[in-house]
Coordinates of C-alpha atoms in Angstrom, one line a residue:
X1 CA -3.3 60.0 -22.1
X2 CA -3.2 58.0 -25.5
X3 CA -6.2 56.7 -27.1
X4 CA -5.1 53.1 -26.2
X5 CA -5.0 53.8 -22.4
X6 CA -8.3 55.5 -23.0
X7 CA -9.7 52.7 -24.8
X8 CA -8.7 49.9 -22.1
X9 CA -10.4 53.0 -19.4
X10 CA -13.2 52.3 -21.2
X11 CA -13.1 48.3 -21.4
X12 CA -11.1 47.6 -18.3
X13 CA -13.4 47.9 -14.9
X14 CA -11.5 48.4 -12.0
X15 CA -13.8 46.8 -9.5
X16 CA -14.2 43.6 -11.7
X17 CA -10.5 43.2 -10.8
X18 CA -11.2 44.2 -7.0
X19 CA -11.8 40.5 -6.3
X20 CA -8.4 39.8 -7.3
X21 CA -7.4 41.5 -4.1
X22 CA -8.4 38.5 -1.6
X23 CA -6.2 35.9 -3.9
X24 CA -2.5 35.3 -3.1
X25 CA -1.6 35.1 -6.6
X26 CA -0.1 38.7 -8.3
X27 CA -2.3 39.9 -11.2
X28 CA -1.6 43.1 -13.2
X29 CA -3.0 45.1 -15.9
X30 CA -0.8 46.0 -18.6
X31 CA -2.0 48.6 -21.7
X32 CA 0.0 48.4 -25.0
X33 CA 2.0 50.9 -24.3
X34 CA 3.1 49.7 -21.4
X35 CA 1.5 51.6 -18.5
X36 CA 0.4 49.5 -15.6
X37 CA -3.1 50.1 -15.4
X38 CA -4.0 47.6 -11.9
X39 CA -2.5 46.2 -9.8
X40 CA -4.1 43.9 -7.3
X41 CA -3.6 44.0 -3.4
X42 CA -1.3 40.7 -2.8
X43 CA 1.5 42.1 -5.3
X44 CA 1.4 46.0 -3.4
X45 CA 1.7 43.9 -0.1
X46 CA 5.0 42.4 -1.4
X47 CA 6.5 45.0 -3.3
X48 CA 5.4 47.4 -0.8
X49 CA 4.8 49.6 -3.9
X50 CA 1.3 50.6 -6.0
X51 CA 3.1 50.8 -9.6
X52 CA 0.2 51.4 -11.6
X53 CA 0.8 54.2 -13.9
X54 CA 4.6 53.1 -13.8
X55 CA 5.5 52.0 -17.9
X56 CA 7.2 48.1 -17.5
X57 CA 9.2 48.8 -20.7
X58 CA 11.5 51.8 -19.5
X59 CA 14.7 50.6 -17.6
X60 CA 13.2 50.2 -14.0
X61 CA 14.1 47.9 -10.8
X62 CA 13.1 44.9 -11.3
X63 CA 13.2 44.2 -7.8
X64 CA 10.4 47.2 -7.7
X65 CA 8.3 46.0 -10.7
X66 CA 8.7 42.5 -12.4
X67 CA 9.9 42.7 -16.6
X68 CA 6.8 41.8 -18.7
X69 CA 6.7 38.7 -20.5
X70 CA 6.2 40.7 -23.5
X71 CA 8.4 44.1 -24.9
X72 CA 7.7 47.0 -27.0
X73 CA 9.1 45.1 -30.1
X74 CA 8.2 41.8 -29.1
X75 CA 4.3 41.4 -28.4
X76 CA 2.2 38.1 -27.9
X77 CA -1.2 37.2 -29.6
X78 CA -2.4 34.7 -27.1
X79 CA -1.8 33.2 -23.8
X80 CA 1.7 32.7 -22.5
X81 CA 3.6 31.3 -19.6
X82 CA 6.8 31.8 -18.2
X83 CA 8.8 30.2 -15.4
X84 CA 10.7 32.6 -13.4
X85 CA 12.7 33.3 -9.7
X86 CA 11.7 36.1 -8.5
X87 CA 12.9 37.4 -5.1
X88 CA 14.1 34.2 -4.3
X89 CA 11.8 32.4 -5.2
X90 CA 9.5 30.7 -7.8
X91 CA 6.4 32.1 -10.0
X92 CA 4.5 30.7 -13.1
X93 CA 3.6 33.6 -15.1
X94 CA 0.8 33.1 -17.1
X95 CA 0.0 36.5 -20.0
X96 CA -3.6 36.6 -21.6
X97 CA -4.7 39.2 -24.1
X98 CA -7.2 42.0 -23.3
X99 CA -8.8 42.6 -27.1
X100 CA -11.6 45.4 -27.5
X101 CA -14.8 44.7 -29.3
X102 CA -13.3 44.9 -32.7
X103 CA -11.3 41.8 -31.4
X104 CA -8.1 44.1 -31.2
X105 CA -5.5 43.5 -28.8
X106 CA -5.7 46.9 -26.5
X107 CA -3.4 45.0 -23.4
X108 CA -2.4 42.2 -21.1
X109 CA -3.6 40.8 -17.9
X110 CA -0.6 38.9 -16.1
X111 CA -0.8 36.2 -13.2
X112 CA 1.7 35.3 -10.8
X113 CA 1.5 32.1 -8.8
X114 CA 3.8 30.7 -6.6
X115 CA 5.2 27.4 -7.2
X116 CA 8.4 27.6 -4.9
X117 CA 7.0 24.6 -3.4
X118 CA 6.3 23.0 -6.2
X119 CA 9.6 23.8 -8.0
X120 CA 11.3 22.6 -4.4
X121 CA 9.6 19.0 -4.9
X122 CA 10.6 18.5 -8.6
X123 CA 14.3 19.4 -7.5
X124 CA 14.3 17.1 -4.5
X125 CA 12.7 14.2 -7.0
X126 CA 15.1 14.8 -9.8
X127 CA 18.2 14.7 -6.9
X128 CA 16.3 11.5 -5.6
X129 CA 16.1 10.1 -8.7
X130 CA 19.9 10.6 -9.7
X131 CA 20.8 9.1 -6.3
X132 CA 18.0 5.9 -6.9
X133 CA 19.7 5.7 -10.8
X134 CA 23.3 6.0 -8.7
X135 CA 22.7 3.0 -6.2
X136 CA 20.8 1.0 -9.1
X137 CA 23.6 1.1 -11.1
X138 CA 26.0 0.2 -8.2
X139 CA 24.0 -2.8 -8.1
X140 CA 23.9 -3.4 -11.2
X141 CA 27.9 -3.4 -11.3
X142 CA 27.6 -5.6 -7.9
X143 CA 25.4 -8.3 -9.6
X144 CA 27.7 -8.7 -12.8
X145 CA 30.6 -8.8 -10.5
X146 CA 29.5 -11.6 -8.7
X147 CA 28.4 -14.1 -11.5
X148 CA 31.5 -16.8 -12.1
X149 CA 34.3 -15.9 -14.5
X150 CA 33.8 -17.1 -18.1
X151 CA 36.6 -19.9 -19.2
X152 CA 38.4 -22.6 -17.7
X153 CA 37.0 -24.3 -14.7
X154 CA 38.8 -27.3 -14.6
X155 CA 38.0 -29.4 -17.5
X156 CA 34.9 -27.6 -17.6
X157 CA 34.6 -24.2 -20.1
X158 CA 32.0 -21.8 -19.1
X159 CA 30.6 -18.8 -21.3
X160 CA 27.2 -16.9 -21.0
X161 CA 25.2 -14.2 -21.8
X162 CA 23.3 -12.0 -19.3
X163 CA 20.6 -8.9 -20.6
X164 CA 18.7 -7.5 -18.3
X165 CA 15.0 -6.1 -19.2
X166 CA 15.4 -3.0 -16.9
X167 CA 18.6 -1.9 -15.1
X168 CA 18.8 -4.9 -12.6
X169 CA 18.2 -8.5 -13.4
X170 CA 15.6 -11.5 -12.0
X171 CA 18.1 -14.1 -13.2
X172 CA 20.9 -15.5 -11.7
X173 CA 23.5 -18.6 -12.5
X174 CA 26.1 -19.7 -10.4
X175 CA 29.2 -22.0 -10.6
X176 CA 30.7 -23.7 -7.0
X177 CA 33.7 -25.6 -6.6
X178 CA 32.8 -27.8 -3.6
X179 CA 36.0 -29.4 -3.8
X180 CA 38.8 -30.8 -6.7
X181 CA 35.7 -33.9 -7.9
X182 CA 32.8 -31.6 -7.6
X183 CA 31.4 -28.8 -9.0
X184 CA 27.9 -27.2 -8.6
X185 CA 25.9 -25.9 -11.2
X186 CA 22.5 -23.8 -11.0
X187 CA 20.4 -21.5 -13.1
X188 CA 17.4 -19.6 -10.9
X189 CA 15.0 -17.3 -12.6
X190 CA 13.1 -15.3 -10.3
X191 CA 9.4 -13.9 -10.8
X192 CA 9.0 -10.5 -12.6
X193 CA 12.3 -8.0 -13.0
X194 CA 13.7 -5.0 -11.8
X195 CA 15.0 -4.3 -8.1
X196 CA 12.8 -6.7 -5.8
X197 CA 13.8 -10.1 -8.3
X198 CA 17.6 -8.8 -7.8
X199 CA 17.8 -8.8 -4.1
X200 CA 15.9 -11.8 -4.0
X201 CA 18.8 -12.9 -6.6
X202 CA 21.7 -12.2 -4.1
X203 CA 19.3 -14.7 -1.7
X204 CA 19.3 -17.5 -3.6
X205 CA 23.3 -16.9 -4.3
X206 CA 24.0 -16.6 -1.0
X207 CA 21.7 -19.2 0.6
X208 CA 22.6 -22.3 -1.8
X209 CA 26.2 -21.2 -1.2
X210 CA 25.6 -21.4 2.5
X211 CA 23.9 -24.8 2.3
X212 CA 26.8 -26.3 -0.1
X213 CA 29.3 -25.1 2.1
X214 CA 27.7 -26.8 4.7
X215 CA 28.1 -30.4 3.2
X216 CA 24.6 -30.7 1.6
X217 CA 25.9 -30.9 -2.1
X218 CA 23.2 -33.4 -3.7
X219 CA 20.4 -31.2 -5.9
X220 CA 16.7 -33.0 -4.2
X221 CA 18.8 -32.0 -1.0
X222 CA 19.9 -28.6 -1.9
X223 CA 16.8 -27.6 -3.1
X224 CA 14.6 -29.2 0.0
X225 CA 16.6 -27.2 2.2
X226 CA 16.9 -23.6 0.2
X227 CA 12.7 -23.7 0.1
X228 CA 13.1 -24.3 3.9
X229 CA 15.3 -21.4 3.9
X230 CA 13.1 -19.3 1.5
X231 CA 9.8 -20.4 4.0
X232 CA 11.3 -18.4 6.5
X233 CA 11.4 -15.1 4.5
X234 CA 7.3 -15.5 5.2
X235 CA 7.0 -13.7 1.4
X236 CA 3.9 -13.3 -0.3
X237 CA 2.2 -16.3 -2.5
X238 CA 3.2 -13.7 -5.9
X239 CA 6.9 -14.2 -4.8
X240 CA 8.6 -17.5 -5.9
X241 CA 11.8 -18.8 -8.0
X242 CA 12.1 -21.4 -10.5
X243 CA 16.1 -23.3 -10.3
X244 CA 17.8 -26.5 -12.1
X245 CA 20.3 -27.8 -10.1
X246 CA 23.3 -30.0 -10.9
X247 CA 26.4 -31.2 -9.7
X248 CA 29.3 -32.6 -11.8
X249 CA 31.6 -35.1 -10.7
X250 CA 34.9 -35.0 -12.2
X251 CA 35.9 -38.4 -11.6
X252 CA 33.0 -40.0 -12.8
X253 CA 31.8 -37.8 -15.5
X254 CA 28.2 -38.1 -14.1
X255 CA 26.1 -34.8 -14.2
X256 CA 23.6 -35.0 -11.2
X257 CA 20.5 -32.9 -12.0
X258 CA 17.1 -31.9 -9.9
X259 CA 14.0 -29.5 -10.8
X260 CA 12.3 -26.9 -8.9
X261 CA 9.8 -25.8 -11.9
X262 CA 12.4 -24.2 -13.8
X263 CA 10.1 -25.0 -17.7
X264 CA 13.5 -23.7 -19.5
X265 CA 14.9 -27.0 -20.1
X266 CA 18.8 -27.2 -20.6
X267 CA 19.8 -28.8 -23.6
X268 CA 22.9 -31.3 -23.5
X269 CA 24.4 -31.7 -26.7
X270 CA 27.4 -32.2 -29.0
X271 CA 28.4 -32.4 -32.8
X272 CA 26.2 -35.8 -32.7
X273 CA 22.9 -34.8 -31.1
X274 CA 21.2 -32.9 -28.6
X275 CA 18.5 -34.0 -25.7
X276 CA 16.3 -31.9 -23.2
X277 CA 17.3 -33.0 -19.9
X278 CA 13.8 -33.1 -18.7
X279 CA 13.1 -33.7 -15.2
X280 CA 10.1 -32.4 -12.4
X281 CA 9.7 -30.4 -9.7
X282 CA 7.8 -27.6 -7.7
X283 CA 9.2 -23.8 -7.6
X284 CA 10.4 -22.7 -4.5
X285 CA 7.4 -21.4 -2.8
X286 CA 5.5 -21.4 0.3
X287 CA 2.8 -22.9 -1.6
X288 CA 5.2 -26.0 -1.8
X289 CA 6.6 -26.8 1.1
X290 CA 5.8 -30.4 0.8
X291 CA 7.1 -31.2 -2.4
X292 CA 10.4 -33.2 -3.2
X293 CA 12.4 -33.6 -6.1
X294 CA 13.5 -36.3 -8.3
X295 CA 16.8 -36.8 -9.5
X296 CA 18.8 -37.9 -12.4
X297 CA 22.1 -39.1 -13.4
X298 CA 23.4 -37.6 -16.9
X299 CA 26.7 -38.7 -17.7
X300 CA 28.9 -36.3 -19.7
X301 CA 31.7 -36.9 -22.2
X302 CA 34.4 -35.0 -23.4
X303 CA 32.7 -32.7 -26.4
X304 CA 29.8 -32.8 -24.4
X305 CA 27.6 -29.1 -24.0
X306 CA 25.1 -28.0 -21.5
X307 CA 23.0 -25.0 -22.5
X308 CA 21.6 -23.2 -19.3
X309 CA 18.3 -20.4 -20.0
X310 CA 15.6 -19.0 -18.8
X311 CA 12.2 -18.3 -20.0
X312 CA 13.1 -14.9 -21.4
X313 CA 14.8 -16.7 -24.4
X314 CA 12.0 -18.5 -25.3
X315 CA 9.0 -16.7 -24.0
X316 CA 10.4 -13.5 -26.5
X317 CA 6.9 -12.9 -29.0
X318 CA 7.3 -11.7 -32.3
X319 CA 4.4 -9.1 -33.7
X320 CA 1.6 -11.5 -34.1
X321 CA 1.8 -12.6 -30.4
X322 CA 3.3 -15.7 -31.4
X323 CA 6.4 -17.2 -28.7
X324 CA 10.2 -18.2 -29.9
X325 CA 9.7 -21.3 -28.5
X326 CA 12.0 -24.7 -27.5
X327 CA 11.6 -25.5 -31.3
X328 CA 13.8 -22.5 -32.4
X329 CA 15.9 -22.3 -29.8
X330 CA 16.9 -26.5 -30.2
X331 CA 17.3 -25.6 -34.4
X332 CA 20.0 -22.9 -33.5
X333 CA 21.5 -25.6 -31.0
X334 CA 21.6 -28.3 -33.7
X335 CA 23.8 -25.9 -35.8
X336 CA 26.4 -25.8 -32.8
X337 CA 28.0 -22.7 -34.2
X338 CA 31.2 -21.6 -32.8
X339 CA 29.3 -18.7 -31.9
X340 CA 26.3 -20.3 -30.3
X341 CA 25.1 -17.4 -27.7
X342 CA 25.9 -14.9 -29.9
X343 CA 23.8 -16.6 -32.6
X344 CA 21.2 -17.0 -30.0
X345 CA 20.9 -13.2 -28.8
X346 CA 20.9 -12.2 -32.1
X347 CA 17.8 -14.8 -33.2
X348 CA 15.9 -12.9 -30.2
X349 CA 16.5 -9.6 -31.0
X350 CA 15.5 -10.3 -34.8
X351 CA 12.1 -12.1 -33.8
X352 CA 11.2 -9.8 -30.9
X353 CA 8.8 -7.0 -31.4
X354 CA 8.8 -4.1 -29.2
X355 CA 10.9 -3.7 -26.0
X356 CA 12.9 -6.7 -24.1
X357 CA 10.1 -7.9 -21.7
X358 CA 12.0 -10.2 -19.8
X359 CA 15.7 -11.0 -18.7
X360 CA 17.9 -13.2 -21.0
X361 CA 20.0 -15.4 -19.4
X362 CA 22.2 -17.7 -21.5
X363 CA 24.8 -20.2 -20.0
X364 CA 26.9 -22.7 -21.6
X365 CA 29.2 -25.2 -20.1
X366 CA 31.1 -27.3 -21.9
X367 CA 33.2 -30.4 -21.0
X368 CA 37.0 -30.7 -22.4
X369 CA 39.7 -33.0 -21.1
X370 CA 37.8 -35.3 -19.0
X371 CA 40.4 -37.5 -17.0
X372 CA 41.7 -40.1 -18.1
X373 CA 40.3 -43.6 -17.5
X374 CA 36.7 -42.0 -17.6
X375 CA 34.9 -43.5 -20.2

């Protein structure tokens, strides 16, 4: 017997280690030469095997005696842990250093705990996770696919720009042809982001699509019935929408409008000037359910723009806390660029500090070739 293994005799008590037997977890004594010194009860049990004496560095079956974290070339000066399958299943290894009273290191006490079930629950989260990220992102695809095509409606021209804060957005726009004189036109933005403000999205699509198609086309009237609609949903007091609603006529030029809280106020505008079209009105809540809306007649000319938004453009702070505000957005308006959205995004993304917040919604409708005899 070498000094070493007489040394760790000396230092390592057996029956201190006894205790060890009543755990579940494997623990070992390893000397630096690489004799097994203990071995507690729970590892015999499962091995069906006491390997003390055996040395972990000659070639031996592995299925007999677990490898050693460390190797006759290769040897550790404080605590280390290892992941590792072992007959079938999972074990954290954790190695500490047995030193002598001179501090030297004489060997190397090794624990083995189970974490099969542990390793089993990350796995199952990780495969839950893909398949969450996998149906988020079909979603995702489903909710850009169903916003209207940018370009020519009509004599109208339509272009936007749609950034969601997380994968899936609270913001949604739509454009309905009712019939060949009328055309609807809505922004919603709907409290907070992320998966429940996108299914409540697809509601509010679906819903004001359902009550146009069934002849009620006039915004106070739209939006008195979708709160009716959104009453019955029976949603908490935190869940609500904002929406500006409007419906063109083509043979009159006019550009009917209503409110339902939506504080992002589209702009109309053209080479000349440019105007909030400011009008009030509840959101659609519970909370509101008695609340009508006014309504206003803007007439429109050919030249004439609409910017559409939500309060992620102009909410954005920069890094003393202060907002974008109206003010900015109205001086990048009065420039009427040929790249106005464009000019937009990139205004946000220069103020902003820190991560997107919000959804950005941008929407701009244009009117060319209005027919003739309108003046």
């Amino acid at each position: 017997m070498s000094e070493l293994r007489k040394n760790i005799g000396r230092i390592f008590d057996e029956r201190k280690f006894r205790i060890t037997n009543s755990i579940s977890d494997w623990v070992r004594v390893i000397d630096n030469d690489g004799f097994i010194s203990f071995v507690n009860q729970s590892m015999i049990d499962e091995f069906g095997v006491d390997p003390k004496g055996l040395n972990i560095w000659e070639e031996i079956d592995e299925r007999v005696v677990p490898r050693c974290i460390s190797t006759r070339n290769f040897r550790f000066n404080g605590v280390i842990r290892e992941e590792r399958k072992i007959k079938g299943r999972y074990f954290s290894i954790q190695s500490s250093p047995i030193r002598d009273d001179q501090k030297n290191i004489i060997g190397t006490v090794e624990v083995f705990r189970d974490i099969t079930s542990e390793i089993n629950a990350r796995i199952d989260l990780i495969e839950a996770n893909k398949k969450m990220h996998d149906e988020i992102n079909f979603a995702k695809l489903i909710q850009r696919n169903i916003l209207p095509k940018k370009g020519r409606h009509g004599d109208l021209n339509v272009d936007y720009r749609y950034i969601s804060s997380e994968t899936l957005s609270g913001d949604i726009f739509d454009i309905i042809e009712i019939d060949n004189d009328h055309v609807a036109i809505y922004i919603a933005d709907i409290v907070g982001h992320g998966v429940a403000a996108s299914i409540l999205t697809m509601f509010v699509r679906q819903t004001v699509r359902s009550i146009v198609n069934s002849g009620t086309i006039m915004p106070k009237d739209v939006l008195q019935e979708l709160k009716i609609r959104y009453k019955e949903l029976d949603l908490d007091d935190d869940k609500y929408f904002t929406m500006f609603y409007g419906i063109y006529n083509r043979k009159t030029g006019f550009f009917t409008c209503s409110n339902a809280g939506h504080n992002a106020i589209p702009i109309k505008f053209n080479n000349d000037f440019s105007i909030l079209m400011e009008s009030s009105g509840f959101p659609i809540s519970y909370l509101f359910v008695d609340s009508v809306y006014e309504q206003k007649d803007i007439k429109l000319h050919n030249g004439d723009k609409i910017l559409f938004y939500t309060d992620g453009i102009t909410e954005v702070k920069n890094y003393e806390g202060e907002e974008f505000g109206e003010s900015r957005l109205q001086e990048i308006v009065k420039k009427n660029r040929n790249r106005l959205l464009d000019d937009i995004v990139d205004a946000i993304e220069w103020y902003r500090w820190g991560e997107q917040e919000d959804d950005l919604c941008l929407l701009l409708i244009e009117v060319d070739q209005i027919e003739e005899g309108i003046s």
